[in-house]
C-alpha positions as MATLAB code, in Angstrom:
seq = 'MSDCSHDCSSCSSDCGERTEPQSFLAAPNPKSSVKKVIGVVSGKGGVGKSLVTELLAVAAMKSRKHAAILDADITGPSIPKAFGITEKAAGTQEGIYPIKSKGGIDIMSINLLLEDTTDPVIWRGPIIAGTVKQFWTDVIWEDVDIMFVDMPPGTGDVPLTVFQSLPVDGIIVVASPQELVSMIVSKAVKMAQMMNIPILGIVENMSYFACPDCGKQFEVFGKSHINEVSIQYNLPVLAKIPINPALSEAVDSGTIEDFEQDWLKPAIDRIGDC';
ca = [
       2.006  -14.429 -169.557;
      -0.785  -12.785 -168.143;
       0.572   -9.518 -168.315;
       2.075   -9.617 -171.362;
       1.029   -6.986 -174.300;
       3.019   -9.067 -177.153;
       5.443   -5.462 -178.171;
       8.124   -7.483 -178.199;
       9.252   -4.974 -179.374;
       9.232   -2.860 -176.424;
       9.474   -5.054 -173.608;
      13.033   -6.591 -172.310;
      12.286   -9.792 -170.897;
      13.595  -13.352 -171.533;
      10.099  -14.948 -172.061;
       8.872  -18.559 -174.263;
       6.074  -15.904 -175.850;
       9.250  -13.647 -177.338;
       8.192  -13.491 -181.054;
      11.068  -11.055 -182.130;
      14.653  -10.466 -181.272;
      16.141   -8.780 -178.189;
      17.521   -5.690 -179.166;
      20.494   -4.663 -176.855;
      21.384   -1.805 -178.593;
      21.882    1.063 -176.023;
      20.261    4.339 -175.616;
      23.180    7.357 -175.654;
      23.421    9.823 -173.213;
      20.179   12.314 -172.785;
      21.846   15.047 -174.626;
      23.384   13.620 -176.993;
      22.371   13.838 -180.352;
      24.427   11.993 -183.367;
      23.362   12.051 -187.206;
      25.117    8.560 -188.019;
      27.537    6.427 -186.722;
      30.248    4.672 -189.418;
      32.716    2.072 -187.712;
      36.164    1.468 -189.038;
      37.798   -1.662 -188.584;
      40.267   -4.478 -189.690;
      40.490   -8.221 -189.899;
      44.059   -7.349 -188.545;
      46.492   -4.508 -186.928;
      49.005   -2.737 -188.326;
      47.236   -1.466 -191.768;
      46.889    2.124 -190.535;
      42.516    1.357 -189.297;
      43.250    5.090 -186.640;
      44.880    7.011 -189.061;
      42.564    6.188 -191.553;
      39.943    7.421 -189.126;
      42.235   10.303 -187.900;
      41.835   11.570 -191.942;
      38.294   10.731 -192.616;
      36.840   12.838 -189.602;
      38.905   15.852 -191.107;
      38.152   14.681 -193.722;
      34.057   14.880 -192.998;
      34.828   18.709 -190.980;
      36.448   20.072 -194.217;
      32.592   19.169 -195.627;
      31.214   21.003 -193.114;
      29.920   17.638 -191.502;
      30.649   18.310 -187.515;
      32.632   14.786 -186.505;
      33.659   13.111 -183.889;
      35.464   10.058 -182.761;
      34.910    6.952 -180.584;
      38.667    5.369 -179.640;
      36.896    2.219 -178.694;
      40.913    1.028 -179.842;
      40.762    0.664 -175.373;
      43.750   -0.956 -175.323;
      46.345    0.607 -177.934;
      44.133    3.936 -178.479;
      46.193    6.664 -180.041;
      43.767    9.363 -181.443;
      44.092   11.605 -178.817;
      48.322   11.674 -179.907;
      47.567   12.200 -184.015;
      45.315   15.342 -182.903;
      47.715   17.161 -180.510;
      45.771   16.482 -177.406;
      47.197   16.568 -173.453;
      43.602   17.675 -171.821;
      41.737   15.617 -169.707;
      38.385   14.677 -169.962;
      36.044   15.562 -167.315;
      32.441   16.152 -166.310;
      29.173   16.438 -164.622;
      26.399   14.695 -163.402;
      25.004   14.511 -166.106;
      28.153   12.795 -168.155;
      31.478   13.470 -169.705;
      32.442   15.948 -172.727;
      34.557   15.043 -174.592;
      37.538   17.243 -176.447;
      37.098   19.558 -178.870;
      40.000   19.205 -181.551;
      41.482   21.930 -182.483;
      39.259   21.555 -185.792;
      36.652   20.950 -184.028;
      36.323   17.253 -183.817;
      34.747   15.643 -180.762;
      37.109   13.088 -179.273;
      37.083   10.438 -176.472;
      39.238    8.463 -176.172;
      40.666    5.989 -173.483;
      44.173    8.139 -173.309;
      41.785   11.178 -172.346;
      41.171    9.345 -168.549;
      43.900    7.950 -168.050;
      46.303    9.375 -165.614;
      49.932    9.355 -167.354;
      48.898    8.455 -171.236;
      51.263    5.744 -170.993;
      49.427    3.556 -168.475;
      48.828    0.070 -170.101;
      45.372   -0.515 -170.205;
      45.453   -4.794 -168.376;
      41.681   -5.434 -168.658;
      40.159   -8.457 -169.979;
      37.623   -8.515 -172.052;
      34.349   -7.469 -170.483;
      35.460   -4.252 -169.260;
      37.669   -3.298 -172.226;
      33.842   -3.501 -174.109;
      31.686   -2.292 -171.153;
      34.131    0.321 -171.355;
      33.856    1.295 -175.321;
      30.009    1.011 -174.321;
      30.746    3.587 -171.690;
      31.829    6.018 -173.862;
      28.389    5.701 -175.636;
      26.417    5.842 -172.900;
      27.955    9.026 -170.568;
      29.657   10.403 -173.106;
      27.474   14.142 -174.291;
      27.741   13.819 -177.332;
      26.817   17.336 -178.836;
      24.711   17.363 -182.845;
      27.660   15.432 -184.457;
      26.520   14.614 -188.215;
      28.788   11.760 -188.708;
      30.990    9.544 -185.609;
      33.715    7.211 -185.999;
      34.215    4.286 -184.266;
      38.029    3.404 -184.043;
      37.385   -0.145 -183.529;
      40.300   -2.641 -182.767;
      41.818   -5.223 -184.986;
      40.156   -8.234 -185.483;
      36.039   -9.947 -184.237;
      36.614  -10.081 -180.509;
      34.594   -8.495 -177.666;
      34.822   -4.898 -179.419;
      33.247   -5.059 -182.291;
      30.463   -7.143 -181.013;
      29.948   -4.734 -178.235;
      29.943   -2.163 -180.780;
      27.411   -3.903 -183.556;
      24.994   -4.859 -180.813;
      24.777   -1.495 -178.278;
      25.757    1.395 -181.132;
      23.205    1.963 -183.660;
      25.921    1.652 -186.645;
      25.481    2.725 -190.239;
      27.414    0.935 -192.097;
      31.737    0.567 -191.541;
      34.313    0.670 -194.271;
      37.085   -1.933 -193.857;
      40.761   -0.674 -193.889;
      43.478   -3.069 -195.190;
      46.620   -2.895 -197.046;
      48.421   -4.538 -199.987;
      49.524   -7.610 -199.775;
      48.363  -10.754 -200.233;
      46.752  -11.330 -197.474;
      44.572   -8.951 -198.299;
      42.134  -11.456 -199.073;
      41.806  -13.551 -195.654;
      41.690  -10.237 -193.912;
      38.622   -8.538 -195.199;
      36.771  -11.326 -196.111;
      37.098  -12.180 -191.457;
      35.477   -8.192 -190.971;
      33.009   -8.191 -194.204;
      31.554  -11.519 -192.897;
      31.542   -9.820 -189.185;
      29.631   -7.334 -190.989;
      27.011   -9.571 -192.645;
      26.365  -11.858 -189.627;
      25.332   -8.803 -187.462;
      23.803   -7.135 -190.934;
      25.656   -4.288 -190.861;
      25.393   -2.247 -193.939;
      29.590   -2.301 -195.916;
      30.086    0.570 -196.855;
      33.285   -0.250 -199.516;
      37.556   -0.075 -198.736;
      39.622    1.404 -198.283;
      43.422    0.603 -199.124;
      45.976    1.752 -196.725;
      49.768    1.284 -197.956;
      48.933    1.801 -201.307;
      52.077    2.942 -202.676;
      54.968    5.646 -202.715;
      55.320    8.142 -205.430;
      58.509    9.773 -206.215;
      58.979   13.205 -204.743;
      61.075   13.933 -208.319;
      59.391   12.054 -210.952;
      56.002   11.376 -209.326;
      56.290    7.645 -210.467;
      54.204    5.533 -207.854;
      55.775    2.092 -206.862;
      54.129   -0.671 -205.146;
      55.971   -1.395 -201.768;
      54.607   -4.079 -200.588;
      53.991   -5.674 -203.491;
      51.329   -6.104 -206.206;
      47.917   -4.539 -205.131;
      44.943   -6.932 -204.772;
      42.724   -4.889 -203.263;
      40.301   -4.717 -206.771;
      40.154   -8.525 -206.492;
      38.346   -8.286 -202.939;
      36.463   -5.774 -204.860;
      34.526   -7.595 -207.210;
      35.187  -10.147 -204.919;
      32.564   -8.726 -202.795;
      31.035   -6.807 -204.784;
      31.982   -3.482 -202.709;
      34.038   -0.092 -203.872;
      37.059    0.730 -202.949;
      36.077    3.997 -201.974;
      40.372    5.466 -201.165;
      43.776    4.182 -202.058;
      46.758    6.104 -199.527;
      50.131    6.477 -200.481;
      52.932    5.973 -198.173;
      53.496    9.546 -196.835;
      56.600   10.777 -194.754;
      54.135   14.272 -194.754;
      51.702   12.101 -193.377;
      53.315    9.809 -190.973;
      54.822   13.760 -189.522;
      51.900   15.000 -189.074;
      50.534   12.555 -187.034;
      53.822   12.520 -184.781;
      53.504   15.939 -184.267;
      49.736   16.695 -183.164;
      49.404   18.397 -186.475;
      47.299   15.561 -188.603;
      44.070   18.291 -188.969;
      46.756   20.443 -191.016;
      48.068   17.948 -193.420;
      46.079   18.844 -197.251;
      44.955   15.728 -198.736;
      41.724   14.873 -200.629;
      42.530   11.225 -200.456;
      38.747   10.012 -198.675;
      36.345   13.318 -199.971;
      35.173    9.631 -202.336;
      34.224    7.408 -199.115;
      32.670   11.017 -197.229;
      30.355   10.981 -199.978;
      29.663    7.445 -200.042;
      28.306    7.889 -196.173;
      26.160   10.720 -197.083;
      24.347    8.690 -198.917;
      24.234    5.527 -196.797;
];
């Protein structure tokens, strides 16, 4: 090209003279300020990824960090319910404003835009991925220290869009104790490695049940394999979250912020170091 400046980092043209890979990072809303973006991922569904995202945000706020949650699980949004949020998001010509939880966590989820929260989202992958991208570009995220992105399970359109479009500083992998965990974690880890995203560590959910009378721990789902996986991929185990009926009740009643726990403080410390 005759007018080529040879500065590929600032050029979006896909020409034969390109010497650097084109960046797909999307610009945030001009009024947004987000210091760190952390993806919460899993290789399969049903391991409590949304719960871990919620607890991470609460733990961050308790560590005096302004937290936000971008709910990228468009077809299975559950974040607003855990925080007792029923109001709808609104906006202006400048952008959409997230809803603040009782404790000050900024939250954006598709359920905050639907007329009825029980309405199913029957969209194809590209539309879902585009919506997630808009949650980054169109929403005004003000003075956020840590944004947690609750991603749908697997390695499909949405995780790919998040990894390519958002400046992800690292991911936390959520797993469960079953033997299948090795394959689950492997998928998430390998995708992150292919996308050059740092992996901060693993959180094991439903790790054990502690007897309320004697305190003895029971491995309800069998012997945990998380330590073996941790060694295999040289990743720290950031937390082991027990099965706790009171925690489930807090999620169902929308009072997750009132639940007292410090399981995920090591994870917040780890995020602070990245």
